[in-house]
mmCIF file with all atom_site columns, C-alpha atoms in Angstrom:
data_model
loop_
_atom_site.group_PDB
_atom_site.id
_atom_site.type_symbol
_atom_site.label_atom_id
_atom_site.label_alt_id
_atom_site.label_comp_id
_atom_site.label_asym_id
_atom_site.label_entity_id
_atom_site.label_seq_id
_atom_site.pdbx_PDB_ins_code
_atom_site.Cartn_x
_atom_site.Cartn_y
_atom_site.Cartn_z
_atom_site.occupancy
_atom_site.B_iso_or_equiv
_atom_site.pdbx_formal_charge
_atom_site.auth_seq_id
_atom_site.auth_comp_id
_atom_site.auth_asym_id
_atom_site.auth_atom_id
_atom_site.pdbx_PDB_model_num
ATOM 1   C CA . MET A 1 1   ? 6.192  49.451 20.167 1.00 0.00 ? 1   MET A CA 1
ATOM 2   C CA . GLN A 1 2   ? 9.539  51.175 20.718 1.00 0.00 ? 2   GLN A CA 1
ATOM 3   C CA . ARG A 1 3   ? 8.068  54.472 19.460 1.00 0.00 ? 3   ARG A CA 1
ATOM 4   C CA . ILE A 1 4   ? 5.118  54.159 21.882 1.00 0.00 ? 4   ILE A CA 1
ATOM 5   C CA . ASN A 1 5   ? 7.534  53.501 24.757 1.00 0.00 ? 5   ASN A CA 1
ATOM 6   C CA . ARG A 1 6   ? 9.633  56.515 23.754 1.00 0.00 ? 6   ARG A CA 1
ATOM 7   C CA . TYR A 1 7   ? 6.579  58.819 23.739 1.00 0.00 ? 7   TYR A CA 1
ATOM 8   C CA . ARG A 1 8   ? 5.396  57.310 27.005 1.00 0.00 ? 8   ARG A CA 1
ATOM 9   C CA . THR A 1 9   ? 8.787  58.014 28.559 1.00 0.00 ? 9   THR A CA 1
ATOM 10  C CA . VAL A 1 10  ? 8.813  61.599 27.292 1.00 0.00 ? 10  VAL A CA 1
ATOM 11  C CA . MET A 1 11  ? 5.236  62.243 28.433 1.00 0.00 ? 11  MET A CA 1
ATOM 12  C CA . LEU A 1 12  ? 5.836  60.815 31.908 1.00 0.00 ? 12  LEU A CA 1
ATOM 13  C CA . TYR A 1 13  ? 9.106  62.743 32.160 1.00 0.00 ? 13  TYR A CA 1
ATOM 14  C CA . LEU A 1 14  ? 7.278  65.949 31.282 1.00 0.00 ? 14  LEU A CA 1
ATOM 15  C CA . ILE A 1 15  ? 4.460  65.274 33.761 1.00 0.00 ? 15  ILE A CA 1
ATOM 16  C CA . PHE A 1 16  ? 6.847  64.477 36.612 1.00 0.00 ? 16  PHE A CA 1
ATOM 17  C CA . GLY A 1 17  ? 9.135  67.275 35.428 1.00 0.00 ? 17  GLY A CA 1
ATOM 18  C CA . VAL A 1 18  ? 6.267  69.733 35.851 1.00 0.00 ? 18  VAL A CA 1
ATOM 19  C CA . LEU A 1 19  ? 5.577  68.369 39.340 1.00 0.00 ? 19  LEU A CA 1
ATOM 20  C CA . THR A 1 20  ? 9.289  68.542 40.187 1.00 0.00 ? 20  THR A CA 1
ATOM 21  C CA . THR A 1 21  ? 9.382  72.114 38.893 1.00 0.00 ? 21  THR A CA 1
ATOM 22  C CA . ILE A 1 22  ? 6.371  73.034 41.014 1.00 0.00 ? 22  ILE A CA 1
ATOM 23  C CA . ILE A 1 23  ? 8.082  71.593 44.094 1.00 0.00 ? 23  ILE A CA 1
ATOM 24  C CA . ASN A 1 24  ? 11.256 73.472 43.179 1.00 0.00 ? 24  ASN A CA 1
ATOM 25  C CA . ILE A 1 25  ? 9.599  76.837 42.560 1.00 0.00 ? 25  ILE A CA 1
ATOM 26  C CA . LEU A 1 26  ? 7.204  76.687 45.515 1.00 0.00 ? 26  LEU A CA 1
ATOM 27  C CA . SER A 1 27  ? 9.907  75.716 47.982 1.00 0.00 ? 27  SER A CA 1
ATOM 28  C CA . TYR A 1 28  ? 12.180 78.431 46.524 1.00 0.00 ? 28  TYR A CA 1
ATOM 29  C CA . TYR A 1 29  ? 9.400  81.005 46.845 1.00 0.00 ? 29  TYR A CA 1
ATOM 30  C CA . MET A 1 30  ? 8.593  79.949 50.416 1.00 0.00 ? 30  MET A CA 1
ATOM 31  C CA . LEU A 1 31  ? 12.245 80.161 51.427 1.00 0.00 ? 31  LEU A CA 1
ATOM 32  C CA . LEU A 1 32  ? 12.522 83.641 49.920 1.00 0.00 ? 32  LEU A CA 1
ATOM 33  C CA . GLU A 1 33  ? 9.373  84.659 51.803 1.00 0.00 ? 33  GLU A CA 1
ATOM 34  C CA . TRP A 1 34  ? 11.071 83.443 54.982 1.00 0.00 ? 34  TRP A CA 1
ATOM 35  C CA . HIS A 1 35  ? 14.030 85.705 54.063 1.00 0.00 ? 35  HIS A CA 1
ATOM 36  C CA . ALA A 1 36  ? 16.485 82.911 53.314 1.00 0.00 ? 36  ALA A CA 1
ATOM 37  C CA . ASN A 1 37  ? 19.635 83.789 51.404 1.00 0.00 ? 37  ASN A CA 1
ATOM 38  C CA . ILE A 1 38  ? 18.885 83.417 47.680 1.00 0.00 ? 38  ILE A CA 1
ATOM 39  C CA . GLN A 1 39  ? 21.617 80.823 47.033 1.00 0.00 ? 39  GLN A CA 1
ATOM 40  C CA . VAL A 1 40  ? 20.571 78.847 50.136 1.00 0.00 ? 40  VAL A CA 1
ATOM 41  C CA . ALA A 1 41  ? 17.011 78.890 48.779 1.00 0.00 ? 41  ALA A CA 1
ATOM 42  C CA . VAL A 1 42  ? 18.292 77.566 45.441 1.00 0.00 ? 42  VAL A CA 1
ATOM 43  C CA . VAL A 1 43  ? 20.149 74.691 47.104 1.00 0.00 ? 43  VAL A CA 1
ATOM 44  C CA . ILE A 1 44  ? 17.324 73.655 49.452 1.00 0.00 ? 44  ILE A CA 1
ATOM 45  C CA . SER A 1 45  ? 14.670 73.811 46.734 1.00 0.00 ? 45  SER A CA 1
ATOM 46  C CA . TRP A 1 46  ? 17.023 71.834 44.476 1.00 0.00 ? 46  TRP A CA 1
ATOM 47  C CA . LEU A 1 47  ? 17.503 69.140 47.117 1.00 0.00 ? 47  LEU A CA 1
ATOM 48  C CA . LEU A 1 48  ? 13.767 68.728 47.708 1.00 0.00 ? 48  LEU A CA 1
ATOM 49  C CA . SER A 1 49  ? 13.028 68.539 44.012 1.00 0.00 ? 49  SER A CA 1
ATOM 50  C CA . ILE A 1 50  ? 15.758 66.021 43.160 1.00 0.00 ? 50  ILE A CA 1
ATOM 51  C CA . LEU A 1 51  ? 14.620 63.649 45.890 1.00 0.00 ? 51  LEU A CA 1
ATOM 52  C CA . PHE A 1 52  ? 11.186 63.673 44.285 1.00 0.00 ? 52  PHE A CA 1
ATOM 53  C CA . ALA A 1 53  ? 12.649 63.464 40.762 1.00 0.00 ? 53  ALA A CA 1
ATOM 54  C CA . TYR A 1 54  ? 14.878 60.472 41.522 1.00 0.00 ? 54  TYR A CA 1
ATOM 55  C CA . SER A 1 55  ? 11.976 58.468 42.890 1.00 0.00 ? 55  SER A CA 1
ATOM 56  C CA . THR A 1 56  ? 9.613  59.217 40.029 1.00 0.00 ? 56  THR A CA 1
ATOM 57  C CA . ASN A 1 57  ? 12.245 58.838 37.306 1.00 0.00 ? 57  ASN A CA 1
ATOM 58  C CA . LYS A 1 58  ? 13.452 55.497 38.624 1.00 0.00 ? 58  LYS A CA 1
ATOM 59  C CA . ILE A 1 59  ? 10.048 53.937 39.160 1.00 0.00 ? 59  ILE A CA 1
ATOM 60  C CA . TRP A 1 60  ? 7.685  55.403 36.569 1.00 0.00 ? 60  TRP A CA 1
ATOM 61  C CA . VAL A 1 61  ? 9.546  57.314 33.872 1.00 0.00 ? 61  VAL A CA 1
ATOM 62  C CA . PHE A 1 62  ? 12.493 55.104 32.986 1.00 0.00 ? 62  PHE A CA 1
ATOM 63  C CA . GLN A 1 63  ? 11.260 51.980 34.776 1.00 0.00 ? 63  GLN A CA 1
ATOM 64  C CA . SER A 1 64  ? 14.752 51.159 35.913 1.00 0.00 ? 64  SER A CA 1
ATOM 65  C CA . SER A 1 65  ? 15.432 47.473 36.281 1.00 0.00 ? 65  SER A CA 1
ATOM 66  C CA . SER A 1 66  ? 18.224 47.958 38.818 1.00 0.00 ? 66  SER A CA 1
ATOM 67  C CA . GLN A 1 67  ? 17.433 45.858 41.840 1.00 0.00 ? 67  GLN A CA 1
ATOM 68  C CA . SER A 1 68  ? 20.858 45.128 43.291 1.00 0.00 ? 68  SER A CA 1
ATOM 69  C CA . PHE A 1 69  ? 22.398 47.337 45.924 1.00 0.00 ? 69  PHE A CA 1
ATOM 70  C CA . ARG A 1 70  ? 25.318 48.064 43.595 1.00 0.00 ? 70  ARG A CA 1
ATOM 71  C CA . GLY A 1 71  ? 23.013 48.974 40.695 1.00 0.00 ? 71  GLY A CA 1
ATOM 72  C CA . ILE A 1 72  ? 20.887 51.298 42.814 1.00 0.00 ? 72  ILE A CA 1
ATOM 73  C CA . ILE A 1 73  ? 23.968 52.997 44.282 1.00 0.00 ? 73  ILE A CA 1
ATOM 74  C CA . ARG A 1 74  ? 25.357 53.447 40.751 1.00 0.00 ? 74  ARG A CA 1
ATOM 75  C CA . GLU A 1 75  ? 22.103 55.035 39.562 1.00 0.00 ? 75  GLU A CA 1
ATOM 76  C CA . MET A 1 76  ? 21.814 57.265 42.593 1.00 0.00 ? 76  MET A CA 1
ATOM 77  C CA . SER A 1 77  ? 25.432 58.377 42.290 1.00 0.00 ? 77  SER A CA 1
ATOM 78  C CA . LEU A 1 78  ? 25.029 59.207 38.607 1.00 0.00 ? 78  LEU A CA 1
ATOM 79  C CA . PHE A 1 79  ? 21.663 60.873 39.183 1.00 0.00 ? 79  PHE A CA 1
ATOM 80  C CA . PHE A 1 80  ? 22.870 63.095 42.012 1.00 0.00 ? 80  PHE A CA 1
ATOM 81  C CA . SER A 1 81  ? 26.164 63.872 40.211 1.00 0.00 ? 81  SER A CA 1
ATOM 82  C CA . ALA A 1 82  ? 24.279 64.970 37.102 1.00 0.00 ? 82  ALA A CA 1
ATOM 83  C CA . ARG A 1 83  ? 21.974 67.042 39.278 1.00 0.00 ? 83  ARG A CA 1
ATOM 84  C CA . VAL A 1 84  ? 24.943 68.736 40.938 1.00 0.00 ? 84  VAL A CA 1
ATOM 85  C CA . ILE A 1 85  ? 26.105 69.776 37.472 1.00 0.00 ? 85  ILE A CA 1
ATOM 86  C CA . THR A 1 86  ? 22.688 71.224 36.687 1.00 0.00 ? 86  THR A CA 1
ATOM 87  C CA . LEU A 1 87  ? 22.563 72.836 40.142 1.00 0.00 ? 87  LEU A CA 1
ATOM 88  C CA . LEU A 1 88  ? 25.674 74.761 39.161 1.00 0.00 ? 88  LEU A CA 1
ATOM 89  C CA . VAL A 1 89  ? 23.975 75.764 35.895 1.00 0.00 ? 89  VAL A CA 1
ATOM 90  C CA . GLU A 1 90  ? 20.933 76.833 37.905 1.00 0.00 ? 90  GLU A CA 1
ATOM 91  C CA . MET A 1 91  ? 22.991 78.888 40.337 1.00 0.00 ? 91  MET A CA 1
ATOM 92  C CA . ILE A 1 92  ? 24.725 80.653 37.439 1.00 0.00 ? 92  ILE A CA 1
ATOM 93  C CA . ILE A 1 93  ? 21.390 81.437 35.765 1.00 0.00 ? 93  ILE A CA 1
ATOM 94  C CA . ILE A 1 94  ? 19.915 82.775 39.028 1.00 0.00 ? 94  ILE A CA 1
ATOM 95  C CA . TRP A 1 95  ? 23.055 84.779 39.770 1.00 0.00 ? 95  TRP A CA 1
ATOM 96  C CA . PHE A 1 96  ? 22.978 86.281 36.268 1.00 0.00 ? 96  PHE A CA 1
ATOM 97  C CA . GLY A 1 97  ? 19.277 87.117 36.165 1.00 0.00 ? 97  GLY A CA 1
ATOM 98  C CA . VAL A 1 98  ? 18.574 88.050 39.769 1.00 0.00 ? 98  VAL A CA 1
ATOM 99  C CA . GLN A 1 99  ? 21.788 89.243 41.313 1.00 0.00 ? 99  GLN A CA 1
ATOM 100 C CA . LEU A 1 100 ? 23.543 90.743 38.283 1.00 0.00 ? 100 LEU A CA 1
ATOM 101 C CA . LEU A 1 101 ? 20.577 92.013 36.212 1.00 0.00 ? 101 LEU A CA 1
ATOM 102 C CA . ARG A 1 102 ? 18.377 92.548 39.319 1.00 0.00 ? 102 ARG A CA 1
ATOM 103 C CA . GLN A 1 103 ? 15.286 91.094 37.688 1.00 0.00 ? 103 GLN A CA 1
ATOM 104 C CA . ASN A 1 104 ? 12.368 89.106 39.085 1.00 0.00 ? 104 ASN A CA 1
ATOM 105 C CA . PRO A 1 105 ? 13.630 85.971 40.900 1.00 0.00 ? 105 PRO A CA 1
ATOM 106 C CA . ILE A 1 106 ? 10.545 83.907 40.042 1.00 0.00 ? 106 ILE A CA 1
ATOM 107 C CA . VAL A 1 107 ? 10.801 84.685 36.311 1.00 0.00 ? 107 VAL A CA 1
ATOM 108 C CA . TRP A 1 108 ? 14.462 83.638 36.344 1.00 0.00 ? 108 TRP A CA 1
ATOM 109 C CA . LYS A 1 109 ? 13.595 80.523 38.367 1.00 0.00 ? 109 LYS A CA 1
ATOM 110 C CA . VAL A 1 110 ? 11.161 79.490 35.616 1.00 0.00 ? 110 VAL A CA 1
ATOM 111 C CA . ILE A 1 111 ? 13.806 80.174 32.941 1.00 0.00 ? 111 ILE A CA 1
ATOM 112 C CA . ASP A 1 112 ? 16.412 78.141 34.783 1.00 0.00 ? 112 ASP A CA 1
ATOM 113 C CA . ASN A 1 113 ? 13.953 75.276 35.300 1.00 0.00 ? 113 ASN A CA 1
ATOM 114 C CA . ILE A 1 114 ? 13.327 75.017 31.546 1.00 0.00 ? 114 ILE A CA 1
ATOM 115 C CA . VAL A 1 115 ? 17.061 74.701 30.881 1.00 0.00 ? 115 VAL A CA 1
ATOM 116 C CA . VAL A 1 116 ? 17.594 72.292 33.783 1.00 0.00 ? 116 VAL A CA 1
ATOM 117 C CA . VAL A 1 117 ? 14.683 69.994 32.816 1.00 0.00 ? 117 VAL A CA 1
ATOM 118 C CA . LEU A 1 118 ? 16.058 69.588 29.289 1.00 0.00 ? 118 LEU A CA 1
ATOM 119 C CA . VAL A 1 119 ? 19.601 68.868 30.441 1.00 0.00 ? 119 VAL A CA 1
ATOM 120 C CA . ASN A 1 120 ? 18.404 66.483 33.161 1.00 0.00 ? 120 ASN A CA 1
ATOM 121 C CA . TYR A 1 121 ? 16.325 64.489 30.658 1.00 0.00 ? 121 TYR A CA 1
ATOM 122 C CA . ILE A 1 122 ? 19.344 63.956 28.451 1.00 0.00 ? 122 ILE A CA 1
ATOM 123 C CA . PHE A 1 123 ? 21.468 62.848 31.415 1.00 0.00 ? 123 PHE A CA 1
ATOM 124 C CA . SER A 1 124 ? 18.736 60.543 32.729 1.00 0.00 ? 124 SER A CA 1
ATOM 125 C CA . GLN A 1 125 ? 17.900 58.889 29.441 1.00 0.00 ? 125 GLN A CA 1
ATOM 126 C CA . ARG A 1 126 ? 21.402 58.499 28.042 1.00 0.00 ? 126 ARG A CA 1
ATOM 127 C CA . VAL A 1 127 ? 23.582 58.010 31.118 1.00 0.00 ? 127 VAL A CA 1
ATOM 128 C CA . ILE A 1 128 ? 21.772 57.162 34.357 1.00 0.00 ? 128 ILE A CA 1
ATOM 129 C CA . PHE A 1 129 ? 18.844 54.786 33.918 1.00 0.00 ? 129 PHE A CA 1
ATOM 130 C CA . GLN A 1 130 ? 18.776 51.539 31.988 1.00 0.00 ? 130 GLN A CA 1
ATOM 131 C CA . THR A 1 131 ? 15.722 52.035 29.804 1.00 0.00 ? 131 THR A CA 1
ATOM 132 C CA . LYS A 1 132 ? 13.695 49.795 27.566 1.00 0.00 ? 132 LYS A CA 1
ATOM 133 C CA . THR A 1 133 ? 13.563 52.490 24.854 1.00 0.00 ? 133 THR A CA 1
ATOM 134 C CA . SER A 1 134 ? 17.247 53.225 24.375 1.00 0.00 ? 134 SER A CA 1
#
């Protein structure tokens, strides 16, 4: 049963991770089309995607049992703190690929999303949410 729950968690994380990535990339692309500064586009697309990710991770992926105000604030604080760390990773990747190497911003956005999704899963599973599988 624990193995089934672990695969379920991974599968749901991947599904919602893909949706989060789509939100992130589309909002980034739209902001670039509207001639936003590239780092501003990174931050805004990040914010939109983490709001979606927090909701889906808490409710469906990790089925967090936190109900108290204190527990929810703890989770949110950890979640957003971990995401700030990966935002910095994302900004470094985008800076390196787009601004330093002058390559395609969408290609580098996909690359950074792969790295960020993996790191975020580890943070979410091991640090942020109280799961039934860990």
